[in-house]
Each structure stands twice: as structure tokens, then as C-alpha cells.
mmCIF file of C-alpha atoms in Angstrom:
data_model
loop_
_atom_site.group_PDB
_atom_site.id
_atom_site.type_symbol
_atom_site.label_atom_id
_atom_site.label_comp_id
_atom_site.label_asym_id
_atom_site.label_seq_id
_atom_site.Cartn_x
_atom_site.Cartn_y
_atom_site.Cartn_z
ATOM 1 C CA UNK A 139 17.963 -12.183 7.276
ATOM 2 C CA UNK A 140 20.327 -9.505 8.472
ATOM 3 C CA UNK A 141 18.653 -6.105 8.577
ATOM 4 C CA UNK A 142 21.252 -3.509 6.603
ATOM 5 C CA UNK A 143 22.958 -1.891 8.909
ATOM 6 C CA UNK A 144 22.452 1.683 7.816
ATOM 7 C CA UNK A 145 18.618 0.977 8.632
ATOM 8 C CA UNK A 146 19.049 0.153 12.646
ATOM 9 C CA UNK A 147 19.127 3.687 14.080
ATOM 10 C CA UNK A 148 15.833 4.113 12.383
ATOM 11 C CA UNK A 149 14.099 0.906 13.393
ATOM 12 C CA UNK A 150 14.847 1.535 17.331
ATOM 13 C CA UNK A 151 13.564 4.808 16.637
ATOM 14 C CA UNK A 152 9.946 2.938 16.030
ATOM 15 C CA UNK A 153 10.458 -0.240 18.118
ATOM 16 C CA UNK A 154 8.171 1.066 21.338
ATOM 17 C CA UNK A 155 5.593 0.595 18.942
ATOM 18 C CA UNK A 156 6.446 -2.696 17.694
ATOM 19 C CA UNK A 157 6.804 -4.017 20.795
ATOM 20 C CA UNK A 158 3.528 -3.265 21.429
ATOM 21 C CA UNK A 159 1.771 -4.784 18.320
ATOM 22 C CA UNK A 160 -0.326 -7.725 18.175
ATOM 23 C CA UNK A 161 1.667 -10.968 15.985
ATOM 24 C CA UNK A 162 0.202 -10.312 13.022
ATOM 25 C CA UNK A 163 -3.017 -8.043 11.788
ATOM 26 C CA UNK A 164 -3.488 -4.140 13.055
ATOM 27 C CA UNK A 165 -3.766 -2.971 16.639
ATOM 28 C CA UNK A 166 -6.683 -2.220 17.934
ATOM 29 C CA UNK A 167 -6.503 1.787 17.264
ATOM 30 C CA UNK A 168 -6.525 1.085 13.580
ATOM 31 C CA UNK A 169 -9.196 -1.461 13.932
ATOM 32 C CA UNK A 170 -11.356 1.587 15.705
ATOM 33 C CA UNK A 171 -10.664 4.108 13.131
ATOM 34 C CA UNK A 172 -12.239 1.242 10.431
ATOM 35 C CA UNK A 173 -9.278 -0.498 9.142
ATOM 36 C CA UNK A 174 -9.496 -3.836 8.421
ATOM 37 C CA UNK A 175 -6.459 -6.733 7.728
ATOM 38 C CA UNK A 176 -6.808 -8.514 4.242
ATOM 39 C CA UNK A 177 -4.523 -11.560 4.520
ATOM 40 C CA UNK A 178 -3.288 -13.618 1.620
ATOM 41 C CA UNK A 179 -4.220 -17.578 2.313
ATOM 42 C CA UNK A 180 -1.178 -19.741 2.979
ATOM 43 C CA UNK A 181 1.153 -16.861 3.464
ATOM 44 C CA UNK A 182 2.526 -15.355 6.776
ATOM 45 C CA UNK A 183 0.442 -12.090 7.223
ATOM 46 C CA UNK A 184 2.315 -8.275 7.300
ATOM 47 C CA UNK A 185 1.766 -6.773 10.382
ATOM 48 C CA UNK A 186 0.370 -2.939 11.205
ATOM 49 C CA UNK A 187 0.055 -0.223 13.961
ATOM 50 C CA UNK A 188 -1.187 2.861 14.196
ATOM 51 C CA UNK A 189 1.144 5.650 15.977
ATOM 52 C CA UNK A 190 -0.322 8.818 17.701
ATOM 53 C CA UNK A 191 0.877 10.969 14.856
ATOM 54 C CA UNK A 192 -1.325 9.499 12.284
ATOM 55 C CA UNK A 193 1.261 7.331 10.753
ATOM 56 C CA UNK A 194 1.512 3.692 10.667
ATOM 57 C CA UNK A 195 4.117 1.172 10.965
ATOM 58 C CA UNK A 196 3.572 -1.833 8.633
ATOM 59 C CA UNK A 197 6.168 -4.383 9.117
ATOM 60 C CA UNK A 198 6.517 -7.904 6.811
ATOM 61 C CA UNK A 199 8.377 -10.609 7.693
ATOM 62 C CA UNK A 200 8.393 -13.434 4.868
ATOM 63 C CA UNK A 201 4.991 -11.790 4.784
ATOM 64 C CA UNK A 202 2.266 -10.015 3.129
ATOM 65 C CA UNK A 203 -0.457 -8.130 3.853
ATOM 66 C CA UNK A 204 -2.954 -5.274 3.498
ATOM 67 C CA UNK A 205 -4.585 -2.923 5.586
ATOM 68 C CA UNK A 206 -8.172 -1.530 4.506
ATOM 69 C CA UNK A 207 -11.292 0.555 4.842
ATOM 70 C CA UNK A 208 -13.870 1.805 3.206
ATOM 71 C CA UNK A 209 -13.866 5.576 2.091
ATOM 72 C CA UNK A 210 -16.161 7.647 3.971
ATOM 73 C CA UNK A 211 -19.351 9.499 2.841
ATOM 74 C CA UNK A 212 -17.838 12.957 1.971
ATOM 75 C CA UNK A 213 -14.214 11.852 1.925
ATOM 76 C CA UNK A 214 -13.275 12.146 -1.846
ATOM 77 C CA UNK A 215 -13.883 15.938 -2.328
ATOM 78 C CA UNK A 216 -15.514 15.744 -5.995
ATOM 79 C CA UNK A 217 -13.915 15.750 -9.364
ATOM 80 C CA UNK A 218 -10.258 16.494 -9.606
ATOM 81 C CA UNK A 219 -9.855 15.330 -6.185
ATOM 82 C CA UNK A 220 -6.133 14.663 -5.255
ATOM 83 C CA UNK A 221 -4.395 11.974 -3.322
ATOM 84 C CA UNK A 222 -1.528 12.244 -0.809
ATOM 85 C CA UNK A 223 0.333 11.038 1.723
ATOM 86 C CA UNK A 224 3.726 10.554 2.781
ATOM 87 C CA UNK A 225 6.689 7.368 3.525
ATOM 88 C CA UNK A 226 9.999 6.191 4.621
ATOM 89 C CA UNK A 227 11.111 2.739 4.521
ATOM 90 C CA UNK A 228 13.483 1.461 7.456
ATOM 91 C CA UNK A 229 14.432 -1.345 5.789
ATOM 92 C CA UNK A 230 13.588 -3.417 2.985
ATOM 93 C CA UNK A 231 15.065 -6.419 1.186
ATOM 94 C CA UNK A 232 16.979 -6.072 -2.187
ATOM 95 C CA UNK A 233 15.076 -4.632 -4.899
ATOM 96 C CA UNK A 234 13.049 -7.148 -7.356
ATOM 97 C CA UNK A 235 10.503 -7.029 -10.130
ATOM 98 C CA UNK A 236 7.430 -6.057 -9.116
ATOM 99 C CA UNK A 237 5.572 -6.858 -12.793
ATOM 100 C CA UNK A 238 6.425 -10.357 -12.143
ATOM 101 C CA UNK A 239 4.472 -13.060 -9.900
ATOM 102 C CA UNK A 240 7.271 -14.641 -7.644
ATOM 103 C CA UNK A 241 9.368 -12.217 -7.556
ATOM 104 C CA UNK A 242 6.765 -9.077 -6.786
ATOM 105 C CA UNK A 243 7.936 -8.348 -3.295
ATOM 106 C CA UNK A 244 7.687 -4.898 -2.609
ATOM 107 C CA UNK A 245 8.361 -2.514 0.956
ATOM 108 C CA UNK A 246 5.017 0.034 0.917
ATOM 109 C CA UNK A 247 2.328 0.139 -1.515
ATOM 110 C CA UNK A 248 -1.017 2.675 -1.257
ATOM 111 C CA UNK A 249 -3.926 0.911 -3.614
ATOM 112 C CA UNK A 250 -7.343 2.764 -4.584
ATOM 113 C CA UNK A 251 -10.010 0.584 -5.440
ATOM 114 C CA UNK A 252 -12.747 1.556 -7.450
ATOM 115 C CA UNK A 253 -16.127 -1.122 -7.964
ATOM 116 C CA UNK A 254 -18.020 -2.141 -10.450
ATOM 117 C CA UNK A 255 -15.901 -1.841 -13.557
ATOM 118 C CA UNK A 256 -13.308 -4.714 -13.983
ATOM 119 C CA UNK A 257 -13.304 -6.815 -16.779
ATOM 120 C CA UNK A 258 -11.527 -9.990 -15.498
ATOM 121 C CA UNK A 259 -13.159 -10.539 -12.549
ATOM 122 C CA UNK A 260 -9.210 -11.330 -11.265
ATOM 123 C CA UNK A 261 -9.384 -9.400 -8.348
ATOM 124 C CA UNK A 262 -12.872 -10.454 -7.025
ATOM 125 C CA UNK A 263 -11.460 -13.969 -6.899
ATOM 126 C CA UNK A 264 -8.461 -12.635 -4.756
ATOM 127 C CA UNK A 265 -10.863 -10.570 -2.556
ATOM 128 C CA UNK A 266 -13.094 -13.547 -1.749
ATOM 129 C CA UNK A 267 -10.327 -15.980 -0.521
ATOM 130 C CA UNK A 268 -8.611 -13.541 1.480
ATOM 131 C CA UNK A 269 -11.262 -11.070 2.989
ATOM 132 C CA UNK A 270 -12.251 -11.637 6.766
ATOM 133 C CA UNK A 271 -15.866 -11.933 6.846
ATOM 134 C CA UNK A 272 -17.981 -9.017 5.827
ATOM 135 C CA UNK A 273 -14.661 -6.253 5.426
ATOM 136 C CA UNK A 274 -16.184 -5.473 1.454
ATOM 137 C CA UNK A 275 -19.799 -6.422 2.255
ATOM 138 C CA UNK A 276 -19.871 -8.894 -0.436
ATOM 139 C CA UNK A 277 -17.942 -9.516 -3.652
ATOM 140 C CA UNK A 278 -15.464 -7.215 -5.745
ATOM 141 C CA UNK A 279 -15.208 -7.052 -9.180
ATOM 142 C CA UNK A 280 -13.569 -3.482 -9.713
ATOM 143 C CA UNK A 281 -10.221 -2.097 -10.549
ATOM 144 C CA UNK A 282 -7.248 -1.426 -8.684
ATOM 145 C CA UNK A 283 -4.691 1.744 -8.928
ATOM 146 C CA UNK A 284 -1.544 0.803 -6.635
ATOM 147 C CA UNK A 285 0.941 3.159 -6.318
ATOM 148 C CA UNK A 286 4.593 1.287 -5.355
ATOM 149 C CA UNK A 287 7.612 2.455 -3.464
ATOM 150 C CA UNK A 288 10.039 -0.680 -4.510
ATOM 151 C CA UNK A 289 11.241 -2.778 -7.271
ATOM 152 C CA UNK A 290 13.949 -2.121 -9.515
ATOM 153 C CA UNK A 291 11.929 0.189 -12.174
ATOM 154 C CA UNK A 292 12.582 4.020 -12.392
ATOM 155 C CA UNK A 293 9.866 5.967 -10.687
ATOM 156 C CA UNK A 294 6.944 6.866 -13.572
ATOM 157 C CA UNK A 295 6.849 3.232 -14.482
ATOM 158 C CA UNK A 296 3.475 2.175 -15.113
ATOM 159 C CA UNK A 297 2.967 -1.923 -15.523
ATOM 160 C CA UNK A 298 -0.299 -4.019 -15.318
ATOM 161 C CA UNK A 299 -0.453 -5.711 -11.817
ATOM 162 C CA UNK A 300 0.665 -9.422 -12.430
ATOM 163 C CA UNK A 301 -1.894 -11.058 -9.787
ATOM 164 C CA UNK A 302 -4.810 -8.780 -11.514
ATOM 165 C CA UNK A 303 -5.108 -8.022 -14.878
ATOM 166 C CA UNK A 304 -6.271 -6.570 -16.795
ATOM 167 C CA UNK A 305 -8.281 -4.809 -13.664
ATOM 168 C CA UNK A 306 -5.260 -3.432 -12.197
ATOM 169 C CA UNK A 307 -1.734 -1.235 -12.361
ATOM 170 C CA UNK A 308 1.342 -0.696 -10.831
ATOM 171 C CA UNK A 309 2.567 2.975 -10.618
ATOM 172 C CA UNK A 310 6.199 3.250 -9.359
ATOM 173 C CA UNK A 311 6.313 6.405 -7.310
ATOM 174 C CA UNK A 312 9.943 5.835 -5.573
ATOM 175 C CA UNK A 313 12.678 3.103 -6.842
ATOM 176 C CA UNK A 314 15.829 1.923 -6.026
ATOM 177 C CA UNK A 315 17.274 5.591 -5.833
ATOM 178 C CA UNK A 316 14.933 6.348 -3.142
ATOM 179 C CA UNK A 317 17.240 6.208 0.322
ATOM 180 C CA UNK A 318 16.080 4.452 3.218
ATOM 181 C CA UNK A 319 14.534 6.705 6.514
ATOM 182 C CA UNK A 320 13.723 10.025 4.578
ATOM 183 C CA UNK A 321 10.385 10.933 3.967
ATOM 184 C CA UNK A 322 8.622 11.159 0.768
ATOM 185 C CA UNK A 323 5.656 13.709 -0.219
ATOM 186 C CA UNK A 324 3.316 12.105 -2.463
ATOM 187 C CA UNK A 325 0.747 14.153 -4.336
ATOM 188 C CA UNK A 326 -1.024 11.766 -6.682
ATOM 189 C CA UNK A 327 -4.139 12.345 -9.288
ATOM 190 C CA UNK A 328 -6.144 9.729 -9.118
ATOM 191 C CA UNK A 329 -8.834 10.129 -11.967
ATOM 192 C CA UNK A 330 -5.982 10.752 -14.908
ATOM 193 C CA UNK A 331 -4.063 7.551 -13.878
ATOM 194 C CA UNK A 332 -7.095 5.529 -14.046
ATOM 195 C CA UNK A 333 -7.893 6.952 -17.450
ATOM 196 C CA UNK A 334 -4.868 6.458 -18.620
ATOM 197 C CA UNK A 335 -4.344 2.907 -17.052
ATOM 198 C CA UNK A 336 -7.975 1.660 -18.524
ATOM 199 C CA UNK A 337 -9.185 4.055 -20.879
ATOM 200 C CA UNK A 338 -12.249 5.372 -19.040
ATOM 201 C CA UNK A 339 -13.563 7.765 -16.719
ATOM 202 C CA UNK A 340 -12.738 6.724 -13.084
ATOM 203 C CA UNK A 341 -15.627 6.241 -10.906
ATOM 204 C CA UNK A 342 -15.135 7.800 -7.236
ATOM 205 C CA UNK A 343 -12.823 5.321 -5.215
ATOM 206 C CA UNK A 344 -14.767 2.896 -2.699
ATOM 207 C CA UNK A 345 -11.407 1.648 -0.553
ATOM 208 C CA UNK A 346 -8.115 3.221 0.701
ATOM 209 C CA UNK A 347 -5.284 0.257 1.244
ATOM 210 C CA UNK A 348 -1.907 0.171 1.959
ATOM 211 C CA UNK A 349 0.470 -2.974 2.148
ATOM 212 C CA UNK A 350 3.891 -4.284 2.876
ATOM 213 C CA UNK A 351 4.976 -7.574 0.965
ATOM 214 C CA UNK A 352 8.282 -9.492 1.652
ATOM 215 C CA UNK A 353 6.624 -13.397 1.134
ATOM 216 C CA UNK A 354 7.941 -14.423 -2.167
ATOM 217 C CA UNK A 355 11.772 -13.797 -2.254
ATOM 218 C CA UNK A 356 11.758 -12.506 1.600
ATOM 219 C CA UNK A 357 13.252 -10.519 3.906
ATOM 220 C CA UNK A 358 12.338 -8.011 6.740
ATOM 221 C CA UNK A 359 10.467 -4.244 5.560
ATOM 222 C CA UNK A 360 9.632 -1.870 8.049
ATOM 223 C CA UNK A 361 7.671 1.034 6.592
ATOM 224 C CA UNK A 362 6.343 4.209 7.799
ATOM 225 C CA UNK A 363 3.255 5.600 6.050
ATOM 226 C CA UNK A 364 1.129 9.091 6.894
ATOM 227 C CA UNK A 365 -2.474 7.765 6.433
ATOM 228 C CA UNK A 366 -2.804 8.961 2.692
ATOM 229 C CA UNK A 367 -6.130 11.791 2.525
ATOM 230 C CA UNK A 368 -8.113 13.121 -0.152
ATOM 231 C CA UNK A 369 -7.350 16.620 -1.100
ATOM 232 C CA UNK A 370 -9.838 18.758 -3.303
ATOM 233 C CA UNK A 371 -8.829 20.197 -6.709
#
């Protein structure tokens, strides 16, 4: 697929570091900090790198893929706690709909999970056939908040995750007005979209993700993503 043309300045500006990145997965400085690859079975897997400046390049190809860790004792700063991070996309396929399995392909996503509380055990089952041994210490059976640059939904959107419901949401933070290579500040609160996504007090978040996800209608994303961090109230 042709990458749009108004995109190529920007993707040389990054391609040192994609040179330098292993075929598919993260690079090893991610995999030191305690990020882990979740690949989706029978699917080519999204790609990662970490970059000096404490951003990463996630780049899918036909492919999809998410990068993970844990949260860290002491991370999430107590109630009110605030999330936020920032983005560009390079380049991206057209926009699709992302409430709709088949057609969900999206260029950046940032997902909060939170254990323990699910009620359709949806997203355990996805966990367990795509997890590399040992990266959630056992099976999942919580919720899912992902917030979504892409699709063809005005940003504020809020939809139930096709692959996980009812145990998950998409929140559409930047849609198809958003241009390509600028950066995006995201400031997100974390607790009030999980009570109003599920109705109930949000337990303190166990995992930080982020993923890139071209495999259904494909295409070529290349993304740009400040580690997201917890900020107190």
C-alpha cells in the first residue's frame, strides 16, 4: 500500500529507529523498562521501539499488536489520579469503524486494564491465547478502558469494544479531523470514564498498554506515542 504522501517527511524523520528494530515485538530497551508484546494468534504482529526521548514508535503492517506492563507499586497516585500522554500518527490507512469486528483497524490506542471485575469473562479468553508465557501471571478477567486515536467517529464517542463486551469501551480521543505529524496532549480521567462506561467505582488500574492495529482492512500506521504517566489529582 502506498504510504500518503504528505506523511513521508515525517516517517524519514523516525526511520534511524526503524531500521534498527527487531521484525516484529519491542526492542530490547522497552523489554528492560518491563514492557512486554501481546500478539494476536494468526495475525502478523505490530511492531515497537523505544526512542531516547521516552517516546515510542509502534509501527503495523497488515498487523496488530500490543505493548504491555504492569503498573508499578506507587505509580497511580491515589484517587482522582489523572492519565496523560501525548501522539502523532505518520501515517495511517483510511479511516474505518472501530465498533465493528472486521473493520476495527485503528493507528494508536492507550488501554487501562483494571482486574477482577468483568462480567463476560471476554477478555480473559483473549488474554490467554495471546499472552507470552507468564506477561499477566495468570488469567484476566477484568475490564478494559481504551482510549482511540482513529476511526471515523467524532472525538467524545464512547462505544462498547466489539472483541470484549460487555468488559470493555472504546473512547475516541482524536478522529478523522485529527492531521497527521502534530502532536496531541492527552489529559484523561480515568476513574469517571470507568464509572460511566460500567456503572461502578473503578478499582486502581493493574496494566498500561498501547497498540497499533492495521490487520483487518490493512495498510501501513506509524505512530508516535510519549509513554502515557499517572498524574495526581
Amino acid at each position: 500500500m502506498t504510504t500518503p504522501r504528505r506523511a513521508l517527511p515525517l516517517i524519514l524523520m523516525v526511520l534511524p529507529s526503524l531500521a534498527a528494530r527487531p521484525a516484529a515485538g519491542a526492542d530490547a530497551s522497552l523489554m528492560a523498562e518491563g514492557w512486554r508484546c501481546l500478539d494476536v494468534p494468526g495475525r502478523a504482529a505490530a511492531r515497537f521501539i523505544g526512542r531516547p526521548q521516552g517516546t515510542v514508535v509502534m509501527t503495523a503492517e497488515n498487523a496488530v499488536g500490543f505493548l504491555l506492563r504492569p503498573t508499578r507499586p506507587g505509580e497511580v497516585p491515589g484517587d482522582g489520579y489523572r492519565l496523560a500522554w501525548r501522539w502523532r500518527v505518520l501515517a495511517a490507512p483510511a479511516p474505518r469503524d472501530t465498533a465493528t469486528i472486521g473493520a476495527d483497524d485503528r493507528p494508536a490506542s492507550v488501554h487501562l486494564l483494571f482486574a477482577g471485575a468483568g462480567r463476560g469473562g471476554g477478555f480473559g479468553a483473549v488474554l490467554r491465547r495471546g499472552l507470552r508465557a507468564g506477561l499477566l501471571g495468570g488469567a484476566f478477567s477484568g475490564r478494559v478502558l481504551t482510549y482511540v486515536w482513529g476511526g471515523r467517529a467524532p472525538p467524545g464517542t464512547v462505544t462498547a469494544n466489539p472483541h470484549i463486551a460487555p468488559d470493555g469501551v472504546l473512547i475516541v480521543l482524536r478522529g478523522p479531523e485529527a492531521p497527521f505529524g502534530r502532536w496531541h496532549d492527552e489529559r484523561v480521567d480515568p476513574a469517571a470514564d470507568y464509572r460511566a462506561a460500567f456503572g461502578e467505582v473503578a478499582p486502581f488500574p493493574t496494566h498500561l498498554a498501547m497498540s497499533a492495529d492495521t490487520d483487518d482492512v490493512g495498510g501501513v500506521a506509524v505512530v508516535e506515542v510519549e509513554v502515557p504517566r499517572f498524574l495526581p489529582p
